[in-house]
Every structure is written in structure tokens, then in C-alpha cells.
Amino acid sequence: MASNFTQSLSANRAGCAGCYLRHFCLSADLNDAETEIFSSHIVSQRRVPKGEILFRAGDPLDTLFITRLGSFKSSVLNENGSEQVTDFHMTGEVLGAEAIPTGYHICTVTALEDSEICSLRYRELEAFCDRDLKIARQFRLLLGRKIVAAHQNLLILGCTNSTQLLASFLLNLARKFEARGFSKSELVLRMTRGELGCFLGLKLETVSRTLTHFDELNLIEINQRHVRIINLEGLKAVAKESGRAKRKTSQE
């Protein structure tokens, strides 16, 4: 993992033009000359070590971030002061967009592993969007993907029990991996099981027990944080039970 991280940093010194996520990001529709201008005026890159906070709830919005490498979690504090995980983020995702309406961040974002981000100066990005329709279009697409992801999370959290919650989460994660050109069957859970449980509203013991149950049913093979989906259709069947249960309840 460390070697891949180092290789990625070396590859990114060329800026947006040499980024493997270019097709997924703001410079997707730009030619090389336009990409160079955009990269030099808007974008900077930096490492974010595991556990480092990128921004906190209440911080003013001055920068948007795009995950270049690694993964992050969003969280808020409950009334009792405990952490509530609200989302997980992987490569290509915008961080900080929730602050656009108010100018202040409403959550805290923390690196789940050694990561790398592209920093986008927000006011300059706004000005760039005003004069470049290609950038404006891509920015809308990035924000649109955030809305789609939020709806997918709502579908997951609407499941009725732990097996459906975990199955739906793994299937959604598999789709995200596939969209980025990775295997949809070989997954790595960068979050701890406690953080996953906090997101899904499950106890740590329930998360561990359910994943073990999936392993025993030969739906997945699990080795610490590495998950291999070996029965995709079976996992989909478990997730679909949520929809059937809800429809039955509404008809009774």
C-alpha cells in the first residue's frame, strides 16, 4: 500500500494532465492547454496522513477538496458528544460541498488512511466556472454525483435489519469500486467495524457477527479488512429482502 501511495504522488507531480482520475474530475473536458491553465490557477495537491482532520464542523468554506488517493469519513457530534459517522468518501469524490449554501462546514472530515487530496480554492473556482462552460458543467456533474450518493446512502439506511444493511452497503461499495475501474468483487474496508456500525446504526458486535455470517453462507470471504464477494447474486438477494419486507408491511 505504501508503495502505491508513493507511486501515485510521483505520478501526480505533472498536475491534472497526468492524473489517472482526470476523466472523473473537473478537467475531463479540457484540452491539454486548458488543463494546464486550470491546474496552475486553481489546484494544489497535498498529503493527508491517516487520522488527520481535513476540516471541522463550523470552519468557514474557503476550499473544496477532491480525494485523489485514499479515503475519508464525515462525522458530526450528537447531543451527548459522541461521534456519528455520516458518510465515507473515496477517490474522485468532492469534500466540503455541504458548506456551499451557508459558507460553513456542517461536518468534520477525517482521513481513514494515508491519503492525498486536490485543494480547489472555492472563490477562484466559482470565477473559473463563470468564464468556462466546460469547468462549470463538470462541477455540476461532481455535485450531482454527490446527490446520487446521498440517495444511495438513504436507501441503505432504510433497510430493515443488519443483514440487509450490510449486504446493501457492500453492494454499494462494489459499485463505487467498479465505477473507478477497480474490481467489484475485491473490496477493502478502510473504516473500522466500529465506524461502519456507527454509520449503519449497528453495534460493533452486530457488524462483526453479520460479516462472519455472510462468510459462513459463502457470500463473501473476509480476511480482516479485505472482503471478496464470491456470490454476488446471493448478496443481492439478501439486500432485496428489505424491499419485499417493506412492501408486505405497507399492504397489511
Short mmCIF file of C-alpha atoms in Angstrom, two decimals:
data_model
loop_
_atom_site.label_atom_id
_atom_site.label_comp_id
_atom_site.label_asym_id
_atom_site.label_seq_id
_atom_site.Cartn_x
_atom_site.Cartn_y
_atom_site.Cartn_z
CA MET A 1 0.00 0.00 0.00
CA ALA A 2 2.78 2.42 0.85
CA SER A 3 4.48 1.81 -2.49
CA ASN A 4 1.25 2.54 -4.38
CA PHE A 5 0.87 5.75 -2.38
CA THR A 6 4.41 6.84 -3.26
CA GLN A 7 3.94 5.97 -6.93
CA SER A 8 0.72 7.97 -7.04
CA LEU A 9 2.38 11.03 -5.55
CA SER A 10 5.16 10.83 -8.13
CA ALA A 11 2.67 10.44 -10.97
CA ASN A 12 0.68 13.46 -9.81
CA ARG A 13 3.57 15.93 -9.93
CA ALA A 14 2.57 16.59 -13.54
CA GLY A 15 -0.69 18.12 -12.26
CA CYS A 16 -4.16 17.47 -13.64
CA ALA A 17 -2.86 16.43 -17.07
CA GLY A 18 -1.12 13.37 -15.62
CA CYS A 19 -3.83 12.39 -13.13
CA TYR A 20 -5.46 8.99 -13.56
CA LEU A 21 -8.75 10.49 -12.27
CA ARG A 22 -8.82 13.23 -14.89
CA HIS A 23 -11.79 11.65 -16.72
CA PHE A 24 -13.66 11.59 -13.41
CA CYS A 25 -12.90 15.14 -12.34
CA LEU A 26 -13.14 18.82 -13.26
CA SER A 27 -10.64 18.86 -16.13
CA ALA A 28 -12.29 15.97 -18.02
CA ASP A 29 -13.46 18.08 -20.98
CA LEU A 30 -10.42 20.36 -21.19
CA ASN A 31 -7.65 20.09 -23.76
CA ASP A 32 -4.04 19.99 -22.60
CA ALA A 33 -3.52 23.76 -22.75
CA GLU A 34 -6.76 24.46 -20.87
CA THR A 35 -5.88 21.80 -18.31
CA GLU A 36 -2.52 23.44 -17.66
CA ILE A 37 -4.16 26.82 -17.06
CA PHE A 38 -6.79 25.33 -14.77
CA SER A 39 -4.25 23.26 -12.84
CA SER A 40 -1.86 26.17 -12.27
CA HIS A 41 -4.54 28.64 -11.16
CA ILE A 42 -6.92 26.52 -9.10
CA VAL A 43 -5.45 23.25 -7.94
CA SER A 44 -2.83 22.27 -5.39
CA GLN A 45 -2.13 18.81 -4.00
CA ARG A 46 -1.01 17.61 -0.60
CA ARG A 47 -0.81 14.52 1.56
CA VAL A 48 -3.23 13.92 4.40
CA PRO A 49 -1.88 11.35 6.90
CA LYS A 50 -4.21 8.80 8.45
CA GLY A 51 -6.20 10.36 11.29
CA GLU A 52 -5.63 13.97 10.21
CA ILE A 53 -8.70 16.22 10.17
CA LEU A 54 -9.17 17.96 6.82
CA PHE A 55 -11.73 20.42 8.18
CA ARG A 56 -14.04 20.66 11.18
CA ALA A 57 -17.72 21.45 11.58
CA GLY A 58 -18.04 25.22 11.89
CA ASP A 59 -14.97 26.04 9.79
CA PRO A 60 -15.60 28.64 7.06
CA LEU A 61 -15.63 27.46 3.46
CA ASP A 62 -12.57 28.62 1.59
CA THR A 63 -11.50 25.41 -0.14
CA LEU A 64 -13.16 22.41 -1.73
CA PHE A 65 -11.26 19.13 -1.87
CA ILE A 66 -11.26 16.17 -4.21
CA THR A 67 -9.97 12.83 -2.97
CA ARG A 68 -7.02 11.98 -5.20
CA LEU A 69 -5.98 8.89 -3.28
CA GLY A 70 -7.19 7.18 -0.13
CA SER A 71 -10.43 7.59 1.79
CA PHE A 72 -12.13 9.80 4.37
CA LYS A 73 -15.09 9.81 6.74
CA SER A 74 -17.56 12.57 7.55
CA SER A 75 -18.90 12.84 11.07
CA VAL A 76 -20.89 15.08 13.40
CA LEU A 77 -21.26 15.18 17.16
CA ASN A 78 -24.51 14.03 18.72
CA GLU A 79 -26.13 15.93 21.58
CA ASN A 80 -24.36 13.62 24.05
CA GLY A 81 -20.99 14.46 22.46
CA SER A 82 -20.49 11.09 20.74
CA GLU A 83 -19.44 10.80 17.12
CA GLN A 84 -21.98 9.94 14.43
CA VAL A 85 -20.43 8.89 11.12
CA THR A 86 -22.49 10.35 8.27
CA ASP A 87 -20.60 9.17 5.17
CA PHE A 88 -17.47 7.60 3.73
CA HIS A 89 -15.60 9.06 0.76
CA MET A 90 -13.22 7.51 -1.77
CA THR A 91 -11.25 8.60 -4.82
CA GLY A 92 -12.87 11.18 -7.08
CA GLU A 93 -15.35 12.48 -4.51
CA VAL A 94 -15.79 16.14 -3.58
CA LEU A 95 -15.28 17.03 0.08
CA GLY A 96 -16.70 20.20 1.58
CA ALA A 97 -19.56 20.87 -0.84
CA GLU A 98 -22.10 20.75 2.01
CA ALA A 99 -20.76 24.17 3.08
CA ILE A 100 -21.70 25.93 -0.19
CA PRO A 101 -25.22 27.05 0.91
CA THR A 102 -24.13 28.58 4.24
CA GLY A 103 -20.41 29.21 3.84
CA TYR A 104 -19.62 26.98 6.85
CA HIS A 105 -18.92 23.27 7.12
CA ILE A 106 -21.53 21.21 8.95
CA CYS A 107 -19.38 18.10 9.47
CA THR A 108 -15.83 17.08 10.30
CA VAL A 109 -13.86 15.14 7.68
CA THR A 110 -11.01 12.83 8.74
CA ALA A 111 -8.59 10.68 6.73
CA LEU A 112 -9.17 6.93 7.20
CA GLU A 113 -5.74 6.13 5.74
CA ASP A 114 -2.74 7.94 4.27
CA SER A 115 -4.43 9.92 1.53
CA GLU A 116 -3.91 12.68 -0.99
CA ILE A 117 -6.27 15.49 -1.88
CA CYS A 118 -6.53 18.18 -4.53
CA SER A 119 -7.39 21.53 -2.97
CA LEU A 120 -9.61 23.86 -5.02
CA ARG A 121 -9.79 27.49 -3.92
CA TYR A 122 -13.55 27.94 -3.92
CA ARG A 123 -13.89 31.62 -4.88
CA GLU A 124 -11.41 31.20 -7.72
CA LEU A 125 -13.23 28.05 -8.82
CA GLU A 126 -16.51 30.00 -8.91
CA ALA A 127 -14.91 32.66 -11.08
CA PHE A 128 -13.42 30.00 -13.34
CA CYS A 129 -16.87 28.39 -13.75
CA ASP A 130 -18.34 31.76 -14.73
CA ARG A 131 -15.97 32.08 -17.69
CA ASP A 132 -15.51 28.44 -18.68
CA LEU A 133 -18.61 26.39 -19.51
CA LYS A 134 -16.62 23.13 -19.58
CA ILE A 135 -15.49 23.56 -15.97
CA ALA A 136 -18.97 24.68 -14.91
CA ARG A 137 -20.51 21.57 -16.49
CA GLN A 138 -18.04 19.22 -14.80
CA PHE A 139 -18.53 20.95 -11.46
CA ARG A 140 -22.29 20.38 -11.75
CA LEU A 141 -21.64 16.73 -12.58
CA LEU A 142 -19.43 16.33 -9.50
CA LEU A 143 -22.10 17.87 -7.28
CA GLY A 144 -24.74 15.75 -8.99
CA ARG A 145 -22.80 12.60 -8.15
CA LYS A 146 -22.78 13.71 -4.51
CA ILE A 147 -26.59 13.95 -4.60
CA VAL A 148 -26.86 10.49 -6.16
CA ALA A 149 -24.52 9.10 -3.49
CA ALA A 150 -26.64 10.69 -0.76
CA HIS A 151 -29.75 8.99 -2.15
CA GLN A 152 -27.91 5.66 -2.25
CA ASN A 153 -27.00 6.11 1.40
CA LEU A 154 -30.64 6.78 2.25
CA LEU A 155 -31.64 3.56 0.51
CA ILE A 156 -29.04 1.65 2.52
CA LEU A 157 -30.07 3.18 5.84
CA GLY A 158 -33.72 2.43 5.05
CA CYS A 159 -33.06 -1.30 5.27
CA THR A 160 -34.88 -3.21 7.98
CA ASN A 161 -32.20 -5.35 9.65
CA SER A 162 -28.46 -5.86 9.98
CA THR A 163 -28.11 -8.43 7.16
CA GLN A 164 -29.85 -6.15 4.67
CA LEU A 165 -27.87 -3.13 5.86
CA LEU A 166 -24.50 -4.86 5.47
CA ALA A 167 -25.43 -6.50 2.16
CA SER A 168 -26.61 -3.18 0.71
CA PHE A 169 -23.51 -1.39 1.95
CA LEU A 170 -21.16 -3.95 0.37
CA LEU A 171 -23.04 -3.85 -2.93
CA ASN A 172 -22.91 -0.04 -3.00
CA LEU A 173 -19.19 -0.13 -2.23
CA ALA A 174 -18.68 -2.67 -5.02
CA ARG A 175 -20.43 -0.31 -7.47
CA LYS A 176 -18.15 2.54 -6.41
CA PHE A 177 -15.05 0.38 -6.91
CA GLU A 178 -16.25 -0.71 -10.34
CA ALA A 179 -17.01 2.88 -11.42
CA ARG A 180 -13.38 3.76 -10.70
CA GLY A 181 -12.00 0.89 -12.76
CA PHE A 182 -11.31 -1.49 -9.87
CA SER A 183 -12.61 -4.97 -9.23
CA LYS A 184 -16.18 -5.04 -7.93
CA SER A 185 -15.52 -8.26 -6.06
CA GLU A 186 -12.26 -7.37 -4.25
CA LEU A 187 -13.02 -4.75 -1.60
CA VAL A 188 -11.05 -3.17 1.23
CA LEU A 189 -12.94 -1.71 4.18
CA ARG A 190 -10.83 1.30 5.13
CA MET A 191 -13.11 2.14 8.03
CA THR A 192 -13.07 0.16 11.28
CA ARG A 193 -16.03 -2.08 12.03
CA GLY A 194 -16.93 0.34 14.80
CA GLU A 195 -17.05 3.23 12.31
CA LEU A 196 -19.08 1.11 9.90
CA GLY A 197 -21.51 0.27 12.69
CA CYS A 198 -21.75 3.93 13.66
CA PHE A 199 -22.71 4.80 10.08
CA LEU A 200 -25.25 1.99 9.75
CA GLY A 201 -26.68 2.33 13.26
CA LEU A 202 -25.39 -1.08 14.34
CA LYS A 203 -23.31 -2.22 17.28
CA LEU A 204 -19.74 -3.34 16.64
CA GLU A 205 -20.61 -6.88 17.66
CA THR A 206 -23.51 -6.95 15.20
CA VAL A 207 -21.31 -5.83 12.31
CA SER A 208 -18.71 -8.50 13.09
CA ARG A 209 -21.32 -11.20 13.59
CA THR A 210 -23.14 -10.35 10.34
CA LEU A 211 -19.96 -10.29 8.25
CA THR A 212 -18.99 -13.66 9.73
CA HIS A 213 -22.48 -14.94 8.86
CA PHE A 214 -22.02 -13.84 5.25
CA ASP A 215 -18.70 -15.68 5.20
CA GLU A 216 -20.33 -18.85 6.55
CA LEU A 217 -23.02 -18.60 3.85
CA ASN A 218 -20.28 -18.37 1.20
CA LEU A 219 -21.50 -14.96 0.10
CA ILE A 220 -18.13 -13.38 0.86
CA GLU A 221 -14.67 -14.29 2.04
CA ILE A 222 -13.35 -11.94 4.69
CA ASN A 223 -9.80 -11.52 5.94
CA GLN A 224 -9.60 -8.63 8.40
CA ARG A 225 -10.50 -5.59 6.25
CA HIS A 226 -10.27 -7.40 2.91
CA VAL A 227 -13.59 -8.63 1.54
CA ARG A 228 -14.03 -10.76 -1.56
CA ILE A 229 -17.56 -11.12 -2.89
CA ILE A 230 -17.93 -14.69 -4.12
CA ASN A 231 -21.72 -14.84 -4.58
CA LEU A 232 -22.89 -11.50 -5.95
CA GLU A 233 -26.41 -12.68 -6.76
CA GLY A 234 -26.79 -14.17 -3.30
CA LEU A 235 -25.73 -10.89 -1.71
CA LYS A 236 -28.22 -9.02 -3.91
CA ALA A 237 -30.96 -11.40 -2.78
CA VAL A 238 -30.22 -10.60 0.86
CA ALA A 239 -30.37 -6.86 0.13
CA LYS A 240 -33.66 -7.18 -1.80
CA GLU A 241 -35.37 -8.78 1.17
CA SER A 242 -35.60 -5.25 2.61
CA GLY A 243 -37.79 -4.06 -0.23
CA ARG A 244 -40.03 -7.14 -0.04
CA ALA A 245 -40.45 -6.75 3.73
CA LYS A 246 -41.43 -3.09 3.38
CA ARG A 247 -43.95 -3.74 0.62
CA LYS A 248 -45.55 -6.55 2.63
CA THR A 249 -45.83 -4.33 5.70
CA SER A 250 -47.43 -1.49 3.71
CA GLN A 251 -50.04 -3.87 2.26
CA GLU A 252 -51.12 -5.33 5.59
#
